GROMACS .gro file of C-alpha atoms in nm:
model
  348
    1MET     CA    1  10.827  18.726   4.752
    2GLY     CA    2  10.910  18.359   4.830
    3ILE     CA    3  11.068  18.093   4.712
    4ARG     CA    4  10.990  17.738   4.608
    5PHE     CA    5  11.126  17.448   4.510
    6ASP     CA    6  10.903  17.150   4.348
    7SER     CA    7  11.086  16.848   4.324
    8VAL     CA    8  11.386  17.000   4.199
    9THR     CA    9  11.675  16.752   4.043
   10VAL     CA   10  12.014  16.870   3.919
   11ALA     CA   11  12.286  16.647   3.733
   12TYR     CA   12  12.586  16.700   3.600
   13ASP     CA   13  12.716  16.469   3.344
   14GLY     CA   14  12.487  16.199   3.476
   15ASP     CA   15  12.583  16.252   3.852
   16VAL     CA   16  12.305  16.369   4.082
   17VAL     CA   17  12.372  16.632   4.268
   18LEU     CA   18  12.081  16.787   4.407
   19ASP     CA   19  11.799  16.540   4.463
   20SER     CA   20  11.411  16.578   4.479
   21LEU     CA   21  11.436  16.884   4.660
   22ASP     CA   22  11.116  16.981   4.798
   23LEU     CA   23  11.164  17.347   5.006
   24THR     CA   24  10.961  17.666   5.066
   25VAL     CA   25  11.127  17.975   5.148
   26GLU     CA   26  10.835  18.203   5.299
   27PRO     CA   27  10.842  18.551   5.198
   28GLY     CA   28  11.072  18.782   5.394
   29GLU     CA   29  11.237  18.464   5.557
   30VAL     CA   30  11.603  18.399   5.606
   31MET     CA   31  11.642  18.044   5.511
   32ALA     CA   32  11.998  17.917   5.557
   33LEU     CA   33  12.096  17.607   5.329
   34LEU     CA   34  12.341  17.406   5.594
   35GLY     CA   35  12.580  17.120   5.469
   36PRO     CA   36  12.953  17.039   5.412
   37SER     CA   37  13.081  17.043   5.086
   38GLY     CA   38  12.918  16.834   4.775
   39SER     CA   39  12.596  16.842   4.997
   40GLY     CA   40  12.377  17.015   4.701
   41LYS     CA   41  12.350  17.338   4.874
   42THR     CA   42  12.491  17.545   4.640
   43THR     CA   43  12.364  17.385   4.321
   44ALA     CA   44  12.046  17.466   4.506
   45LEU     CA   45  12.098  17.846   4.502
   46ARG     CA   46  12.202  17.844   4.178
   47ALA     CA   47  11.894  17.700   4.032
   48VAL     CA   48  11.707  17.981   4.166
   49ALA     CA   49  11.984  18.239   4.012
   50GLY     CA   50  11.926  18.050   3.674
   51PHE     CA   51  12.275  17.964   3.655
   52VAL     CA   52  12.197  17.571   3.628
   53ARG     CA   53  11.895  17.432   3.438
   54PRO     CA   54  11.718  17.159   3.663
   55LEU     CA   55  11.681  16.811   3.543
   56SER     CA   56  11.347  16.768   3.664
   57GLY     CA   57  11.144  16.984   3.889
   58ARG     CA   58  11.047  17.359   3.872
   59VAL     CA   59  11.133  17.644   4.049
   60PHE     CA   60  10.885  17.926   4.165
   61LEU     CA   61  10.964  18.291   4.266
   62GLY     CA   62  10.646  18.378   4.399
   63ASP     CA   63  10.358  18.256   4.214
   64ARG     CA   64  10.600  18.307   3.868
   65ASP     CA   65  10.761  17.973   3.759
   66VAL     CA   66  11.097  18.075   3.651
   67THR     CA   67  11.272  17.769   3.571
   68ASP     CA   68  11.298  17.855   3.211
   69LEU     CA   69  11.397  18.215   3.227
   70PRO     CA   70  11.759  18.333   3.232
   71PRO     CA   71  11.921  18.481   3.577
   72HIS     CA   72  11.858  18.878   3.405
   73ARG     CA   73  11.486  18.832   3.400
   74ARG     CA   74  11.465  18.658   3.745
   75GLY     CA   75  11.496  19.036   3.949
   76ILE     CA   76  11.729  18.880   4.192
   77GLY     CA   77  12.018  19.017   4.393
   78MET     CA   78  12.317  18.784   4.485
   79VAL     CA   79  12.626  18.760   4.672
   80VAL     CA   80  12.903  18.524   4.623
   81GLN     CA   81  13.210  18.409   4.814
   82GLN     CA   82  13.479  18.610   4.637
   83TYR     CA   83  13.296  18.965   4.621
   84ALA     CA   84  13.328  18.996   4.219
   85LEU     CA   85  13.388  19.368   4.234
   86PHE     CA   86  13.502  19.537   3.944
   87PRO     CA   87  13.865  19.633   4.020
   88HIS     CA   88  13.849  19.957   3.797
   89MET     CA   89  13.540  20.068   3.915
   90ARG     CA   90  13.507  20.280   4.222
   91VAL     CA   91  13.252  20.149   4.503
   92ASP     CA   92  12.959  20.388   4.392
   93GLU     CA   93  12.993  20.232   4.017
   94ASN     CA   94  13.029  19.897   4.116
   95VAL     CA   95  12.708  19.964   4.344
   96ALA     CA   96  12.550  20.138   4.034
   97PHE     CA   97  12.625  19.867   3.770
   98GLY     CA   98  12.309  19.650   3.820
   99LEU     CA   99  12.104  19.940   3.756
  100LYS     CA  100  12.291  20.069   3.470
  101ALA     CA  101  12.205  19.709   3.313
  102ARG     CA  102  11.850  19.783   3.344
  103LYS     CA  103  11.845  20.123   3.209
  104THR     CA  104  11.743  20.290   3.542
  105PRO     CA  105  11.706  20.675   3.517
  106ARG     CA  106  12.039  20.846   3.599
  107GLY     CA  107  11.883  21.038   3.883
  108GLU     CA  108  11.718  20.711   4.038
  109ILE     CA  109  12.061  20.566   4.013
  110ARG     CA  110  12.240  20.814   4.249
  111GLU     CA  111  11.951  20.792   4.485
  112ARG     CA  112  11.970  20.374   4.498
  113VAL     CA  113  12.352  20.401   4.510
  114ALA     CA  114  12.360  20.652   4.805
  115GLY     CA  115  12.053  20.474   5.005
  116ALA     CA  116  12.262  20.122   4.950
  117LEU     CA  117  12.553  20.251   5.047
  118GLU     CA  118  12.426  20.418   5.371
  119MET     CA  119  12.247  20.101   5.484
  120THR     CA  120  12.563  19.911   5.443
  121GLY     CA  121  12.798  20.157   5.633
  122MET     CA  122  12.995  20.239   5.313
  123ALA     CA  123  12.870  20.584   5.250
  124GLY     CA  124  13.236  20.748   5.303
  125TYR     CA  125  13.380  20.525   5.077
  126ALA     CA  126  13.198  20.587   4.763
  127ARG     CA  127  13.499  20.721   4.563
  128ARG     CA  128  13.732  20.460   4.685
  129LEU     CA  129  13.845  20.155   4.439
  130PRO     CA  130  13.791  19.812   4.554
  131ARG     CA  131  14.189  19.747   4.596
  132GLU     CA  132  14.175  20.028   4.891
  133LEU     CA  133  13.908  19.867   5.127
  134SER     CA  134  13.975  19.577   5.335
  135GLY     CA  135  13.795  19.249   5.260
  136GLY     CA  136  13.500  19.276   5.526
  137GLN     CA  137  13.441  19.670   5.306
  138GLN     CA  138  13.425  19.495   5.001
  139GLN     CA  139  13.218  19.234   5.113
  140ARG     CA  140  12.917  19.524   5.195
  141VAL     CA  141  12.996  19.658   4.872
  142ALA     CA  142  12.905  19.330   4.703
  143ILE     CA  143  12.584  19.338   4.951
  144ALA     CA  144  12.558  19.734   4.860
  145ARG     CA  145  12.546  19.616   4.479
  146ALA     CA  146  12.289  19.355   4.497
  147LEU     CA  147  12.038  19.563   4.751
  148ALA     CA  148  12.036  19.859   4.506
  149ILE     CA  149  11.840  19.699   4.249
  150ARG     CA  150  11.602  19.654   4.543
  151PRO     CA  151  11.528  19.270   4.500
  152ASP     CA  152  11.241  19.055   4.626
  153VAL     CA  153  11.509  18.750   4.678
  154LEU     CA  154  11.844  18.783   4.805
  155LEU     CA  155  12.072  18.508   4.737
  156LEU     CA  156  12.441  18.492   4.944
  157ASP     CA  157  12.676  18.198   4.852
  158GLU     CA  158  12.901  18.167   5.151
  159PRO     CA  159  12.951  18.568   5.149
  160LEU     CA  160  13.189  18.532   5.502
  161SER     CA  161  13.385  18.214   5.395
  162ALA     CA  162  13.690  18.446   5.284
  163LEU     CA  163  13.680  18.663   5.603
  164ASP     CA  164  13.865  18.614   5.931
  165ALA     CA  165  13.674  18.568   6.268
  166ARG     CA  166  13.630  18.899   6.373
  167LEU     CA  167  13.523  19.046   6.055
  168ARG     CA  168  13.268  18.756   5.990
  169SER     CA  169  13.137  18.837   6.330
  170GLY     CA  170  13.100  19.200   6.265
  171MET     CA  171  12.922  19.067   5.913
  172LEU     CA  172  12.684  18.845   6.082
  173THR     CA  173  12.573  19.152   6.305
  174GLU     CA  174  12.531  19.354   5.969
  175LEU     CA  175  12.340  19.117   5.816
  176SER     CA  176  12.141  19.068   6.080
  177ARG     CA  177  12.037  19.434   6.118
  178LEU     CA  178  12.003  19.438   5.737
  179HIS     CA  179  11.742  19.159   5.787
  180ARG     CA  180  11.533  19.343   6.028
  181GLU     CA  181  11.551  19.685   5.802
  182LEU     CA  182  11.465  19.486   5.463
  183PRO     CA  183  11.176  19.251   5.623
  184GLY     CA  184  11.009  19.200   5.291
  185VAL     CA  185  11.331  19.066   5.141
  186SER     CA  186  11.335  18.642   5.099
  187MET     CA  187  11.707  18.573   5.159
  188LEU     CA  188  11.848  18.202   5.066
  189TYR     CA  189  12.196  18.189   5.273
  190VAL     CA  190  12.424  17.910   5.147
  191THR     CA  191  12.699  17.790   5.423
  192HIS     CA  192  12.892  17.515   5.607
  193ASP     CA  193  12.936  17.727   5.895
  194GLN     CA  194  12.668  17.600   6.157
  195VAL     CA  195  12.739  17.946   6.357
  196GLU     CA  196  12.640  18.145   6.094
  197ALA     CA  197  12.337  17.953   6.005
  198LEU     CA  198  12.202  17.948   6.372
  199THR     CA  199  12.273  18.340   6.410
  200LEU     CA  200  12.131  18.450   6.097
  201ALA     CA  201  11.838  18.201   5.973
  202ASP     CA  202  11.486  18.228   6.079
  203ARG     CA  203  11.483  17.821   5.965
  204ILE     CA  204  11.772  17.617   5.846
  205ALA     CA  205  11.747  17.325   5.584
  206VAL     CA  206  12.012  17.077   5.678
  207MET     CA  207  12.153  16.938   5.325
  208ASP     CA  208  12.398  16.625   5.290
  209ALA     CA  209  12.456  16.387   4.997
  210ALA     CA  210  12.261  16.616   4.771
  211ARG     CA  211  11.919  16.573   4.949
  212LEU     CA  212  11.762  16.764   5.208
  213GLN     CA  213  11.785  16.579   5.582
  214GLN     CA  214  11.584  16.797   5.775
  215CYS     CA  215  11.438  17.183   5.802
  216GLY     CA  216  11.349  17.385   6.089
  217THR     CA  217  11.394  17.669   6.326
  218PRO     CA  218  11.767  17.673   6.464
  219ARG     CA  219  11.588  17.555   6.804
  220GLU     CA  220  11.431  17.257   6.659
  221LEU     CA  221  11.710  17.138   6.476
  222TYR     CA  222  11.926  17.192   6.783
  223ARG     CA  223  11.641  17.048   7.042
  224THR     CA  224  11.522  16.771   6.850
  225PRO     CA  225  11.729  16.637   6.562
  226LYS     CA  226  11.595  16.381   6.365
  227SER     CA  227  11.890  16.224   6.230
  228GLU     CA  228  12.239  16.136   6.365
  229PHE     CA  229  12.406  16.383   6.088
  230THR     CA  230  12.170  16.634   6.180
  231ALA     CA  231  12.258  16.631   6.550
  232SER     CA  232  12.604  16.620   6.483
  233PHE     CA  233  12.644  16.897   6.199
  234VAL     CA  234  12.417  17.146   6.388
  235GLY     CA  235  12.588  17.221   6.701
  236GLY     CA  236  12.781  16.903   6.758
  237ALA     CA  237  12.655  16.616   6.991
  238ASN     CA  238  12.706  16.316   7.182
  239LEU     CA  239  12.587  16.028   6.989
  240LEU     CA  240  12.576  15.713   7.280
  241PRO     CA  241  12.448  15.389   7.139
  242VAL     CA  242  12.177  15.250   7.393
  243THR     CA  243  11.943  14.962   7.399
  244VAL     CA  244  11.570  15.045   7.467
  245GLY     CA  245  11.434  14.948   7.782
  246SER     CA  246  11.121  14.957   7.974
  247GLY     CA  247  11.159  15.300   8.168
  248GLY     CA  248  11.484  15.434   7.970
  249VAL     CA  249  11.792  15.315   7.804
  250ASP     CA  250  12.100  15.121   7.885
  251PHE     CA  251  12.463  15.249   7.784
  252ALA     CA  252  12.780  15.079   7.851
  253GLY     CA  253  12.588  14.890   8.146
  254ALA     CA  254  12.479  15.231   8.286
  255GLU     CA  255  12.070  15.251   8.339
  256LEU     CA  256  11.975  15.574   8.176
  257LYS     CA  257  11.641  15.810   8.244
  258ALA     CA  258  11.533  15.898   7.897
  259GLY     CA  259  11.194  15.936   7.671
  260THR     CA  260  11.201  15.668   7.442
  261GLY     CA  261  10.890  15.778   7.263
  262GLY     CA  262  10.738  15.437   7.189
  263ALA     CA  263  11.057  15.270   7.076
  264VAL     CA  264  11.030  14.858   7.101
  265VAL     CA  265  11.193  14.736   7.431
  266GLY     CA  266  11.516  14.545   7.356
  267SER     CA  267  11.568  14.755   7.039
  268ARG     CA  268  11.927  14.958   6.956
  269ALA     CA  269  11.886  15.312   6.928
  270THR     CA  270  12.110  15.622   6.955
  271LEU     CA  271  12.112  15.896   7.237
  272CYS     CA  272  12.166  16.214   7.126
  273VAL     CA  273  12.330  16.461   7.440
  274ARG     CA  274  12.461  16.778   7.355
  275PRO     CA  275  12.829  16.859   7.535
  276HIS     CA  276  12.737  17.196   7.739
  277LEU     CA  277  12.410  16.974   7.913
  278VAL     CA  278  12.690  16.737   8.039
  279GLY     CA  279  12.767  16.814   8.417
  280LEU     CA  280  13.079  16.730   8.606
  281GLY     CA  281  12.961  16.525   8.981
  282GLU     CA  282  12.649  16.368   9.088
  283GLY     CA  283  12.368  16.377   8.970
  284PRO     CA  284  12.080  16.235   8.755
  285ASN     CA  285  12.216  15.977   8.475
  286ARG     CA  286  12.522  15.939   8.649
  287ILE     CA  287  12.808  15.789   8.389
  288VAL     CA  288  13.158  15.701   8.509
  289GLY     CA  289  13.469  15.705   8.307
  290THR     CA  290  13.847  15.820   8.266
  291VAL     CA  291  13.932  16.143   8.131
  292THR     CA  292  14.130  16.109   7.806
  293GLU     CA  293  14.166  16.472   7.727
  294ILE     CA  294  14.153  16.849   7.832
  295GLN     CA  295  14.075  17.139   7.595
  296TRP     CA  296  14.084  17.465   7.742
  297ARG     CA  297  13.846  17.711   7.526
  298GLY     CA  298  13.832  18.033   7.715
  299ALA     CA  299  13.512  18.038   7.889
  300THR     CA  300  13.505  17.646   7.918
  301HIS     CA  301  13.671  17.345   7.944
  302ARG     CA  302  13.624  17.007   7.706
  303LEU     CA  303  13.666  16.710   7.897
  304TYR     CA  304  13.710  16.365   7.638
  305VAL     CA  305  13.580  16.083   7.882
  306GLU     CA  306  13.633  15.736   7.798
  307ILE     CA  307  13.320  15.494   7.902
  308SER     CA  308  13.372  15.113   7.793
  309GLY     CA  309  13.516  15.236   7.472
  310HIS     CA  310  13.314  15.513   7.374
  311THR     CA  311  13.376  15.887   7.458
  312LEU     CA  312  13.172  16.154   7.604
  313MET     CA  313  13.208  16.532   7.555
  314ALA     CA  314  13.157  16.760   7.837
  315ASP     CA  315  13.153  17.160   7.795
  316LEU     CA  316  13.186  17.298   8.109
  317ARG     CA  317  13.229  17.654   8.259
  318GLU     CA  318  13.609  17.727   8.327
  319LEU     CA  319  13.745  17.493   8.604
  320LYS     CA  320  13.980  17.654   8.866
  321GLU     CA  321  14.073  17.303   8.927
  322PRO     CA  322  14.004  17.076   8.615
  323PRO     CA  323  14.073  16.675   8.634
  324ALA     CA  324  14.394  16.534   8.520
  325LEU     CA  325  14.444  16.282   8.226
  326GLY     CA  326  14.372  15.971   8.357
  327ASP     CA  327  14.146  16.043   8.634
  328ARG     CA  328  13.818  15.867   8.695
  329VAL     CA  329  13.529  16.129   8.721
  330THR     CA  330  13.155  16.143   8.714
  331LEU     CA  331  12.951  16.272   8.495
  332HIS     CA  332  12.573  16.329   8.464
  333PHE     CA  333  12.314  16.468   8.270
  334ALA     CA  334  11.923  16.565   8.319
  335PRO     CA  335  11.707  16.317   8.140
  336ASP     CA  336  11.470  16.569   7.938
  337ASP     CA  337  11.822  16.726   7.769
  338ALA     CA  338  11.851  16.387   7.578
  339VAL     CA  339  11.695  16.272   7.218
  340LEU     CA  340  11.663  15.950   7.141
  341LEU     CA  341  11.731  15.829   6.758
  342PRO     CA  342  11.686  15.539   6.558
  343ALA     CA  343  12.045  15.366   6.606
  344GLY     CA  344  12.260  15.423   6.267
  345VAL     CA  345  12.025  15.643   6.102
  346THR     CA  346  12.258  15.922   5.994
  347ARG     CA  347  12.027  16.078   5.744
  348ALA     CA  348  11.658  16.133   5.798
   0.00000   0.00000   0.00000
């Protein structure tokens, strides 16, 4: 069962927090809603859950218009940031809660609880209380509870943000596995973490200022962003102000080869280049600048290089002898690794 937003607008006290959202999540697809705080992504999820009523527009689950239905009649599973487990109930009782509310037969409850705990790797913890579990284990229980009702749609509202980096990485792996084991379940995953979105989602909807900015596969958004906002929010990017020429662009007096896509000669534009695609030394699209900062990141060094008042970032495989602050260095990047964006367009 898929999800469809048909021009959905939500406002609180006259303040629009979700503006005319048109978006379709295909059956069995994982769609990440990615954006900063206040971008409208959680409001979109709450509109699907039935916790907020759209000012205008309609919400569909499959072919069913659920805009006016209360949450308990929508048949969806939901996992929230703070787990929301009942502290006085054991793990198996927490997982069974939704089934009991639906008056599921007792024998079937036992079967579904056991299956959900097995699927999330929590079968050995059924008799424990939430306070006896780690944060990652509590989140697994919350997921098991959502899966026990066998929803066609699973909503996840920043489910990993309360976990440390190691646990978050492990839970991402588990969610990816669950997605493979439950190919018929559509997932709407809200996050502000680009790594989560890039790792888990089939497609990503980038949100900002209450509006959808761009939607596409992780590769599409990373390789061909349509705005400066998408380029910088999905993966990080160098955004260089350039002037379009007949065979490329001009950046700070340097003639660079790049596809102009029919842009008008003499017009202003922004050249997007990912830091890991920038090399050190001679090569195509040669630029010379001064090192202003060096960050060691384990497997890579990030160089910040100033060129005529602009800063270019380069992520280089760990250098045995990195340049020093103040050194003049030569950087380069391939023409095919650059994307030309309209100048000053932060939003698509």
